[in-house]
Coordinates of N, CA and C in Angstrom, one line a residue:
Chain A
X1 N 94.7 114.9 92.5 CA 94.5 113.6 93.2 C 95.6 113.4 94.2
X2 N 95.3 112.7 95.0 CA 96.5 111.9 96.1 C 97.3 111.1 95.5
X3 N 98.4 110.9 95.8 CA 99.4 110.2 95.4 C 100.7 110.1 96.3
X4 N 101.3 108.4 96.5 CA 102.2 108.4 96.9 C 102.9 106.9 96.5
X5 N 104.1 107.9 96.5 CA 105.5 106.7 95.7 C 106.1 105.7 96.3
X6 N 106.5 104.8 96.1 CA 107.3 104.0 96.8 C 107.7 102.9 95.6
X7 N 108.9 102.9 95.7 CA 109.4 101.4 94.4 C 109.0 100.7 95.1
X8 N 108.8 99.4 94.1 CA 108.1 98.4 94.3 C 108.9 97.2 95.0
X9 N 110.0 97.6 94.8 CA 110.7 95.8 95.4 C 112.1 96.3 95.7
X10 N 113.0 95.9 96.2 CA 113.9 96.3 96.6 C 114.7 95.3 96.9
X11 N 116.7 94.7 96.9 CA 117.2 94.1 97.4 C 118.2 93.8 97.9
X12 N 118.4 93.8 99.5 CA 119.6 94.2 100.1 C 120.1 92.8 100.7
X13 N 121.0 92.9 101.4 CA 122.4 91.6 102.0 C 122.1 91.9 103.4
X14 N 121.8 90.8 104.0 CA 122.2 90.6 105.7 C 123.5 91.7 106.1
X15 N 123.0 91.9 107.2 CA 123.8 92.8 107.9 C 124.1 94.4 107.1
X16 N 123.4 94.4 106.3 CA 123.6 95.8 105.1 C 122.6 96.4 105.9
X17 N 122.9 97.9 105.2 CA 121.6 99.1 105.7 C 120.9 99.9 104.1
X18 N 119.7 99.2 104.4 CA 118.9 99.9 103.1 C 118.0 100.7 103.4
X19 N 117.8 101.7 102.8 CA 116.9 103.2 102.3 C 115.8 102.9 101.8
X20 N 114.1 103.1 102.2 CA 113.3 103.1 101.4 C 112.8 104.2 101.3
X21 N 112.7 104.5 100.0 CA 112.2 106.5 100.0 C 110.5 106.3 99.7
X22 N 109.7 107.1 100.1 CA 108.1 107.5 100.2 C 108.5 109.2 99.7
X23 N 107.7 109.2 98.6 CA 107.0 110.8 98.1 C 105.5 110.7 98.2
X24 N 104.9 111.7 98.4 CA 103.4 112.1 98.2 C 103.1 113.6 98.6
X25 N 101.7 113.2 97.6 CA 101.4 114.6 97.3 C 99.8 114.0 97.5
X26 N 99.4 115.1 98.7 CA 98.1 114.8 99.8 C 97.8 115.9 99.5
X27 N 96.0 115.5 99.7 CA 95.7 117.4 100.3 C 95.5 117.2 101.5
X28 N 96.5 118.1 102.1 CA 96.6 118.4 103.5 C 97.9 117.0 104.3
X29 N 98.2 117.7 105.3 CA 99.1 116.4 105.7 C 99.0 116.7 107.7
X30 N 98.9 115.5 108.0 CA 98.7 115.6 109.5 C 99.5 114.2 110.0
X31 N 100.6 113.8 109.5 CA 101.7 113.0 109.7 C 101.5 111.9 109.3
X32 N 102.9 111.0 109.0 CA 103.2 110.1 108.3 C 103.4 108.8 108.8
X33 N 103.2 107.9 108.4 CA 103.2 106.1 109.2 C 103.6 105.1 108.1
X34 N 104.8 104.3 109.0 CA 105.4 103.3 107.9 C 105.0 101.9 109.0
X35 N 104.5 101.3 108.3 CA 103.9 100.1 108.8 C 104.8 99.0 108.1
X36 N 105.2 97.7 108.9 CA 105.4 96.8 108.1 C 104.9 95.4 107.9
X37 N 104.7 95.0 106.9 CA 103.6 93.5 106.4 C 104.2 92.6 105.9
X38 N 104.6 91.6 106.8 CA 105.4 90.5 106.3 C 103.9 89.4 105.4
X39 N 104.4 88.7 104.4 CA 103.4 88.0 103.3 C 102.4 87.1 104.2
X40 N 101.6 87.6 103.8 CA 100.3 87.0 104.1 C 99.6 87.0 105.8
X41 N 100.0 88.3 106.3 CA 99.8 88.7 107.5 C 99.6 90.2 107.5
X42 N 99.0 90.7 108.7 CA 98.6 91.9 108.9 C 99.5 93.5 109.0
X43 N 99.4 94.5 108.3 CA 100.2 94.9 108.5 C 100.6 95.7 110.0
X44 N 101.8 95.9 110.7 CA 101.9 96.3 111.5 C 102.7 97.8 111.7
X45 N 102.5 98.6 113.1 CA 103.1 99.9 113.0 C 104.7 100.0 113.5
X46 N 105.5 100.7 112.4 CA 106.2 100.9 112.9 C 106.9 102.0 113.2
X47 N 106.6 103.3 112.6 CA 106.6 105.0 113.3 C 105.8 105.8 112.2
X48 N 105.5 106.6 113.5 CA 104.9 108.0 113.1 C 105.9 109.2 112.8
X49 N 105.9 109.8 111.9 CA 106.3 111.4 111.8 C 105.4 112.8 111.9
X50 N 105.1 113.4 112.0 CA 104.6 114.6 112.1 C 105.6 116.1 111.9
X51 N 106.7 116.0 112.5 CA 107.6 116.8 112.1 C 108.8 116.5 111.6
X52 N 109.3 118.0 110.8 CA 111.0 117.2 110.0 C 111.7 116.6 110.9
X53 N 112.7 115.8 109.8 CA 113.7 115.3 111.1 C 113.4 113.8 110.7
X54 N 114.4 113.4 112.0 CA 114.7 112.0 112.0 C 114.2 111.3 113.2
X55 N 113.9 109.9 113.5 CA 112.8 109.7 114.5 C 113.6 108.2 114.5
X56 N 114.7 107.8 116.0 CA 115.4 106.4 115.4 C 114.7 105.8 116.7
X57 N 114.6 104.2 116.0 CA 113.9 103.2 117.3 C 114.6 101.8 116.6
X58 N 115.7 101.9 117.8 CA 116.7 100.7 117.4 C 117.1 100.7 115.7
X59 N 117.0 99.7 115.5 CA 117.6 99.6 113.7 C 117.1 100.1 112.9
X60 N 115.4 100.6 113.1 CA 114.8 101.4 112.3 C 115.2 102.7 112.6
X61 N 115.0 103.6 111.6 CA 114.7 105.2 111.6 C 113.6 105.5 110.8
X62 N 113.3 106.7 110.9 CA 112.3 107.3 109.6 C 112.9 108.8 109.8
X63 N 112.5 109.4 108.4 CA 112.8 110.7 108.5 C 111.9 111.4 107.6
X64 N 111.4 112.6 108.2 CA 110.5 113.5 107.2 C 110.7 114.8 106.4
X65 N 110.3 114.8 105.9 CA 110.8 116.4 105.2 C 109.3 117.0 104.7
X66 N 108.6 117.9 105.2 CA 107.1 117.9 104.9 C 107.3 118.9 103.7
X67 N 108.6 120.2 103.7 CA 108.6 120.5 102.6 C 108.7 120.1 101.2
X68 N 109.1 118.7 100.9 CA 110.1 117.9 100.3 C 109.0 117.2 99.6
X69 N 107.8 116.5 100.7 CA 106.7 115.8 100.4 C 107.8 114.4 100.6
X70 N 108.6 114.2 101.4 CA 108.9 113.2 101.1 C 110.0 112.7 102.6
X71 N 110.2 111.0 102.6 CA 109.8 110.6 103.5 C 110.9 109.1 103.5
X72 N 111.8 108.6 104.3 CA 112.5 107.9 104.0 C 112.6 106.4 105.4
X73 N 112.6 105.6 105.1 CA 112.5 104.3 106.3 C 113.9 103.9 106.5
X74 N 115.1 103.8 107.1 CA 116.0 103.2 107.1 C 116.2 102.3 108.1
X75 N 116.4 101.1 107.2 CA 116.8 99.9 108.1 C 118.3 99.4 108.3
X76 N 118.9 99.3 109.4 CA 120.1 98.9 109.9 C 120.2 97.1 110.1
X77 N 121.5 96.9 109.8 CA 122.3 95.7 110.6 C 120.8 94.9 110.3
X78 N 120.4 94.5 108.4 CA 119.2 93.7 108.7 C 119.4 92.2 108.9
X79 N 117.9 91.8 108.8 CA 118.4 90.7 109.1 C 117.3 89.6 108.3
X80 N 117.2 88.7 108.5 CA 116.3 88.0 107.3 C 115.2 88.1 107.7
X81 N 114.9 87.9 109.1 CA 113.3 88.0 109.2 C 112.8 89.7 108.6
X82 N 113.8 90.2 108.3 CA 113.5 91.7 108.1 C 112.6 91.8 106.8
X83 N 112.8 90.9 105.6 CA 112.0 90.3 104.6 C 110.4 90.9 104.8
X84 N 110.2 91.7 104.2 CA 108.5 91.8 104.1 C 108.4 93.0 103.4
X85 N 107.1 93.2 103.5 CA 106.8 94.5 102.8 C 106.7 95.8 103.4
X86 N 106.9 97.4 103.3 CA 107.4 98.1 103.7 C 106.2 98.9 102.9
X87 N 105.2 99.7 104.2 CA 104.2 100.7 103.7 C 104.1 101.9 103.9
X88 N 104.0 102.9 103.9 CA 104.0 104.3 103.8 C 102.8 104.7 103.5
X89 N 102.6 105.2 104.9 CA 100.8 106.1 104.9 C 100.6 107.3 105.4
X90 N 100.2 108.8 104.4 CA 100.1 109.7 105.0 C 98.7 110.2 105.2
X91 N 98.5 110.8 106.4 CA 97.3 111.3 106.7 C 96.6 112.6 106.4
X92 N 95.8 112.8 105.5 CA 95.4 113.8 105.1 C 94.6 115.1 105.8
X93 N 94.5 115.9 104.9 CA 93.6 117.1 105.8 C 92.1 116.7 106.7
X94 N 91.7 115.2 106.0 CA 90.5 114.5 106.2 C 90.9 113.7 107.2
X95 N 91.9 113.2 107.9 CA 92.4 112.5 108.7 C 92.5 110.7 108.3
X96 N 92.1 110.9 107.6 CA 91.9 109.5 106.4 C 93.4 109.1 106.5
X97 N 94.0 108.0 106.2 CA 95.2 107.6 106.2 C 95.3 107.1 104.3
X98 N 96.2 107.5 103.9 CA 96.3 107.1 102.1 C 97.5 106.8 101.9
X99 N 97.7 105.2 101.6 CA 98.8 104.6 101.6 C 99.1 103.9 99.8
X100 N 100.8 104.0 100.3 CA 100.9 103.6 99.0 C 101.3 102.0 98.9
X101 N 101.4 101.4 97.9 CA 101.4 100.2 97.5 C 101.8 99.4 98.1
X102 N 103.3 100.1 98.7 CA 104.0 99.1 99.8 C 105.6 98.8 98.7
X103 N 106.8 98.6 99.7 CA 108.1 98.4 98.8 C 108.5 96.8 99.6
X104 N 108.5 96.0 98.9 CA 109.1 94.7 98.8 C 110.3 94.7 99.1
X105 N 110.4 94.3 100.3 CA 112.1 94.0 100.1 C 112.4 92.4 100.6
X106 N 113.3 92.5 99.5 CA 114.1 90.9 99.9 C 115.2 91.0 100.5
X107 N 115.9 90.2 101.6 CA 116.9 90.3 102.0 C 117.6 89.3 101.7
X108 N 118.4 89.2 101.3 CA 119.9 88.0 100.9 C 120.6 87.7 101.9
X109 N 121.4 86.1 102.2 CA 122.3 86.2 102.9 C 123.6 86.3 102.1
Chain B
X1 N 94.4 88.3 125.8 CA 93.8 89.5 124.9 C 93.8 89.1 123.7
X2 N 92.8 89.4 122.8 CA 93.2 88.8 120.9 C 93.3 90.2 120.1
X3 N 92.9 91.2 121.0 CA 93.1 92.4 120.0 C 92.1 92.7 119.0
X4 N 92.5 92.3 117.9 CA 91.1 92.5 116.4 C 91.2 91.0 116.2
X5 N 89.8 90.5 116.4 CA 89.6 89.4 115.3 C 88.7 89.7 114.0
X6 N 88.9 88.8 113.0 CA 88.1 88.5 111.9 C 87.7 87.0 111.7
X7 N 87.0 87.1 111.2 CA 86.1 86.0 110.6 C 85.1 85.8 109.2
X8 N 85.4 85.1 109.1 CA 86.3 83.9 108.3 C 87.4 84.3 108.1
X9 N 88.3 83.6 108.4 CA 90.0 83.6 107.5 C 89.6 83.7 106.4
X10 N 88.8 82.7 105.5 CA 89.2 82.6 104.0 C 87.7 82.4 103.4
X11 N 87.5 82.5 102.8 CA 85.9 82.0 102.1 C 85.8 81.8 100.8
X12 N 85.7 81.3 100.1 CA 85.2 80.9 98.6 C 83.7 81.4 98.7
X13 N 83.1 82.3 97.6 CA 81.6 82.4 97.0 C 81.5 82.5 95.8
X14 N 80.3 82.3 96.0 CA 79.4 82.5 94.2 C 78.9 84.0 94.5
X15 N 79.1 84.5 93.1 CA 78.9 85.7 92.7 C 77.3 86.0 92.7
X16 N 77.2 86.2 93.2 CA 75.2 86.7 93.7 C 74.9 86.2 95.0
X17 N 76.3 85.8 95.4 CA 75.5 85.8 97.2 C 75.9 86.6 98.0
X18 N 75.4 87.1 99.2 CA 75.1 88.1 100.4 C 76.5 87.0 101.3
X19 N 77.2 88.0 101.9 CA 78.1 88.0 102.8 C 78.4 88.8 104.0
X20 N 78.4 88.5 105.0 CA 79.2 89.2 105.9 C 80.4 88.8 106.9
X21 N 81.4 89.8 106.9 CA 82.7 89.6 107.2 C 82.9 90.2 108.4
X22 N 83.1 89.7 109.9 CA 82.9 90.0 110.6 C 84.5 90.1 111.5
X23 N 84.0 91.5 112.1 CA 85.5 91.8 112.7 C 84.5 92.4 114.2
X24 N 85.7 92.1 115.2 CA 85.6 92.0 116.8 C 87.0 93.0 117.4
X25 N 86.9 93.8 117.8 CA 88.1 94.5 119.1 C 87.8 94.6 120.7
X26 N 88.4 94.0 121.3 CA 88.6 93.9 122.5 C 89.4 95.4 123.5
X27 N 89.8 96.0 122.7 CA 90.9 97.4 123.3 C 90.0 98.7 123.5
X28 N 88.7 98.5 123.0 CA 87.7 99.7 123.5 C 88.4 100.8 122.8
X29 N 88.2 100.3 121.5 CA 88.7 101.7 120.5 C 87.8 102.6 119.4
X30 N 88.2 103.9 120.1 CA 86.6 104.8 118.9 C 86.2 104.4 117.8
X31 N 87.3 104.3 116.9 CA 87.5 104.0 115.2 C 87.8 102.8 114.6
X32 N 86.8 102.3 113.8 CA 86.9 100.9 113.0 C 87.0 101.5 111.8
X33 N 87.6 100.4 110.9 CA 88.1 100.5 109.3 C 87.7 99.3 109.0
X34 N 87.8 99.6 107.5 CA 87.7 98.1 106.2 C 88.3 98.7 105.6
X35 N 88.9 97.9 105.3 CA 90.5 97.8 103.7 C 90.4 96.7 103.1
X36 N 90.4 96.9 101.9 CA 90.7 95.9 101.2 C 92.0 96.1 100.2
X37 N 92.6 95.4 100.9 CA 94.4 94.8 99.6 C 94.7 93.6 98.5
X38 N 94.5 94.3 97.6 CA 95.1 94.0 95.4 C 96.8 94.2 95.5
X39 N 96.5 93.3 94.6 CA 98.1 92.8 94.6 C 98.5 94.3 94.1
X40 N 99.7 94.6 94.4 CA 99.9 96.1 93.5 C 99.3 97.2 94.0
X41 N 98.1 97.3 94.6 CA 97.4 98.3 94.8 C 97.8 98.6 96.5
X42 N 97.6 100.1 97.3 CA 97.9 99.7 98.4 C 96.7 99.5 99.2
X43 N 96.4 99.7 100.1 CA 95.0 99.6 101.8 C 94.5 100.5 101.1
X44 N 92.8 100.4 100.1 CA 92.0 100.9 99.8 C 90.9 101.2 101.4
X45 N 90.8 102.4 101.6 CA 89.2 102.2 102.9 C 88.3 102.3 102.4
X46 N 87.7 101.0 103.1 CA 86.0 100.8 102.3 C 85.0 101.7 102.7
X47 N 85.4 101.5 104.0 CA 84.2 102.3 105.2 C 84.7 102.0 106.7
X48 N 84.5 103.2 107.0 CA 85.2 103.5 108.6 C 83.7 103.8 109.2
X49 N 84.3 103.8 110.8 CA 83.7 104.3 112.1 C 84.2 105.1 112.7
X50 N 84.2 106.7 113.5 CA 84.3 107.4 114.0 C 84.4 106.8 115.5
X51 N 82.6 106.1 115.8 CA 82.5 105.8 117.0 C 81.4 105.2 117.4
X52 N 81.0 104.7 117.9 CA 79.5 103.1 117.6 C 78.1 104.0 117.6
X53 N 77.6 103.8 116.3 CA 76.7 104.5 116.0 C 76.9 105.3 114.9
X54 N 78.1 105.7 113.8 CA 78.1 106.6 113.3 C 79.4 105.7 112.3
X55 N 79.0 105.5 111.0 CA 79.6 105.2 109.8 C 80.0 105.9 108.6
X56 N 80.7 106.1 108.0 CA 81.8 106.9 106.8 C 81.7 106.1 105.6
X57 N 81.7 106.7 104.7 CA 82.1 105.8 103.4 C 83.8 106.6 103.0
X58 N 84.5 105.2 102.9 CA 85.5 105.7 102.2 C 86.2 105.5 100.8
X59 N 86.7 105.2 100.4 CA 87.7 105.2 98.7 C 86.7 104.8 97.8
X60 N 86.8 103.1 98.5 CA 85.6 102.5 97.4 C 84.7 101.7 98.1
X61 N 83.5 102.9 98.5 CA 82.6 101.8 99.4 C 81.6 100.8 98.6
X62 N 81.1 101.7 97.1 CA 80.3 100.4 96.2 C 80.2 99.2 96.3
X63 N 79.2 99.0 96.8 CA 78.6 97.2 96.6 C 78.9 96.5 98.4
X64 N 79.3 97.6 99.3 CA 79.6 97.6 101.0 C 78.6 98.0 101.8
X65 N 78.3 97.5 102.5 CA 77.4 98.3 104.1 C 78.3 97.7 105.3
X66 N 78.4 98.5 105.9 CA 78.7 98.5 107.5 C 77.8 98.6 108.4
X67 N 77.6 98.2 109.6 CA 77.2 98.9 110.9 C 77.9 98.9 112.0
X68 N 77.7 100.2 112.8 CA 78.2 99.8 114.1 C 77.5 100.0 115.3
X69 N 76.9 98.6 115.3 CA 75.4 98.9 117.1 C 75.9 98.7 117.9
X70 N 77.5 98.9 118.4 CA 78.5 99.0 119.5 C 80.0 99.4 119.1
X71 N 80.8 99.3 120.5 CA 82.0 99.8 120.7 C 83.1 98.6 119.3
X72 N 82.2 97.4 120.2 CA 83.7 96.2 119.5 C 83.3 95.7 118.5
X73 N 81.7 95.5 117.3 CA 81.5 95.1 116.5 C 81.9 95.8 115.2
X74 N 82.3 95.5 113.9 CA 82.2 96.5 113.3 C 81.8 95.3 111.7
X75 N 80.6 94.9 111.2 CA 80.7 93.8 110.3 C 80.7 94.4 109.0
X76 N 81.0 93.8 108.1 CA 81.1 94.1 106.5 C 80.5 93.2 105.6
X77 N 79.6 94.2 105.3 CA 78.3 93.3 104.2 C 78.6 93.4 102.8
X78 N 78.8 92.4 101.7 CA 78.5 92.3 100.5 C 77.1 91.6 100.2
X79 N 76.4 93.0 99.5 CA 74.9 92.3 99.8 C 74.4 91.5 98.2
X80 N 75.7 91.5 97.4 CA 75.7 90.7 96.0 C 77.1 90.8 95.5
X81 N 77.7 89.6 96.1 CA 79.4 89.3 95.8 C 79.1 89.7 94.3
X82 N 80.8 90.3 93.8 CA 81.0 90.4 92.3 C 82.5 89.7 92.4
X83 N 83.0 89.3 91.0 CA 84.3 88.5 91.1 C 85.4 89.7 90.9
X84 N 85.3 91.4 91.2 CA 85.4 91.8 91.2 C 86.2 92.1 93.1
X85 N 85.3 92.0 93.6 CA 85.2 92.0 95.7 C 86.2 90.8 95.7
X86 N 87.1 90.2 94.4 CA 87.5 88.8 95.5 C 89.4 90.1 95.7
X87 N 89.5 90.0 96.9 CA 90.4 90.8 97.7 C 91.0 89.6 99.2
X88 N 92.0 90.6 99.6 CA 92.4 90.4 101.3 C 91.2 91.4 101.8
X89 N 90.4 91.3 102.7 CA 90.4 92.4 103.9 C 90.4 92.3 105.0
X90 N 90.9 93.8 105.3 CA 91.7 93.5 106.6 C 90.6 94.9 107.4
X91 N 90.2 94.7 108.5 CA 90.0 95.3 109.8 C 91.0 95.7 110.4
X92 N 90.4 97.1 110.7 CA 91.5 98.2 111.7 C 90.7 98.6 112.5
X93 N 91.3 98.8 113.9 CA 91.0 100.2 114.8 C 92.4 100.8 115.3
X94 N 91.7 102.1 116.0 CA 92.6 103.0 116.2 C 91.8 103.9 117.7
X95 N 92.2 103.9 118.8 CA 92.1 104.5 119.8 C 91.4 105.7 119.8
X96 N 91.8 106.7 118.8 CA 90.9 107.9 119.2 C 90.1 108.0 117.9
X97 N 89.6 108.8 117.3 CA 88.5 109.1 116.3 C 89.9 108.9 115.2
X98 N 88.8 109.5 114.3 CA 89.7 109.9 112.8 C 90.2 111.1 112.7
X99 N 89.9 112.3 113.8 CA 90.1 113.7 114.2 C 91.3 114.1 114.6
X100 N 92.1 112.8 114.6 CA 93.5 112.9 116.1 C 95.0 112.5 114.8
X101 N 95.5 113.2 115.0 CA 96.8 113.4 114.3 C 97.7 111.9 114.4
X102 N 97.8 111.9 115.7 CA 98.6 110.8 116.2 C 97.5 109.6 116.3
X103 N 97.7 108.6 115.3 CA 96.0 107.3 115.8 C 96.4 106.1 114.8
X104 N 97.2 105.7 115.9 CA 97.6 104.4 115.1 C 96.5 103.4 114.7
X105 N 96.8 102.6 113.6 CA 95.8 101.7 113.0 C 96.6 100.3 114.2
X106 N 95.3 99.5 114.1 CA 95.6 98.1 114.9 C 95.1 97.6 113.8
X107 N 95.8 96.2 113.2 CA 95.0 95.3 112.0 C 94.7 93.8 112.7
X108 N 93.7 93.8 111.9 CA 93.2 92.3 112.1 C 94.2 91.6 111.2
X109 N 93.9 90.4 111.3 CA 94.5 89.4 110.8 C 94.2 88.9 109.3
X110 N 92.7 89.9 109.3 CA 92.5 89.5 107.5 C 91.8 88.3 107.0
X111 N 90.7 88.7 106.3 CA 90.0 87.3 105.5 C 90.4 87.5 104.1
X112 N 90.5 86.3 103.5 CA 90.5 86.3 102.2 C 89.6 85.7 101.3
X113 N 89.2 86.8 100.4 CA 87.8 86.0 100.0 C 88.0 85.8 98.8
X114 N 87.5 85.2 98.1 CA 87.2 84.9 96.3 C 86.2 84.8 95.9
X115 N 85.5 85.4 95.0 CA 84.7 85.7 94.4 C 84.3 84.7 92.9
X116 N 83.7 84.0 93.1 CA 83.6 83.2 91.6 C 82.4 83.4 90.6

């Protein structure tokens, strides 16, 4: 079957830099998308991967490892509005997009 | 520009009635979706569009119909609510087909329905 990981909740401090790690195990893989969904609103895009490596856009990054099956969001210098939920979707041999649950993060001041 | 709308935001029903949930795109995009989001669970696809005229079933299409008799319509029929269907769903499109590596999702804003 398809499968992919992401903890569920997460909790980091203003101005801190937190790591959200994504694993999955797809059949087939035609790149990766971390969208983010603040509560009770739509989720939105915020990068694609397709190849290894690192992909930075301002305070976000993402990074992929397609050998690895695995897949990491890093957020910089956050900030409160940064509060939401954090999704990870890979795209399969089918071009279908199969996402996982989404990682909660709270931010503290 | 509004991008994706939906309609109803929110709906309360009784469980044996016929529904449709209706989503609109303005950006002249190939590919429509339905997802529905469970607490816990992640974007199930109910049923996609390639491109107007031509529908997919996806994860869990049971107890769903779609059509698409154009570019910007894409509606979602429960043609006998269960208290099972009460979910968020959310409408997507995405510029090129479902064939394109790179194809970002656009989301609607999402109805929330309940099922009683």
């Amino acid at each position: 079957g398809q499968n992919i990981d992401q903890p569920t909740e997460m909790t980091a401090t203003e101005g801190a830099i937190v790591q959200i790690n994504c694993t999955y195990q797809t059949s087939g893989f035609n790149g990766l998308f971390w969208y983010q969904q603040h509560a009770g609103e739509a989720p939105t895009f915020l990068s694609y991967n397709v190849l290894d490596g690192l992909e930075e856009k301002g305070r976000f990054s993402s990074f992929l490892s397609r050998s690895k099956g695995y897949s990491y969001l890093l957020l910089k210098e956050l900030q409160m509005k940064d509060s939401a939920s954090y999704l990870c979707a890979v795209l399969d041999s089918n071009y279908q997009l199969i996402w996982g649950a989404g990682t909660k993060l709270i931010i503290k001041p | 520009i509004a991008g994706i709308t939906q309609a109803p935001t929110s709906q309360i029903l009784a469980a044996g009635r016929r529904m449709t949930l209706r989503c609109t795109q303005d950006m002249r995009h190939n590919a429509m979706y339905w997802y529905r989001q469970d607490l816990g669970l992640g974007l199930r696809l109910i049923h996609y569009s390639n491109t107007a005229g031509t529908t997919g079933k996806g994860e869990v299409p049971d107890g769903y119909s779609v059509s698409r008799a154009n570019t910007d319509d894409f509606p979602l029929t429960l043609a006998s609510a269960v208290p099972s269907q009460t979910s968020v769903y959310f409408c997507a499109s995405s510029p090129g087909t479902s064939g394109s590596s790179y194809n970002e999702q656009f989301f609607g804003p999402g109805t929330r329905l309940t099922v009683l």
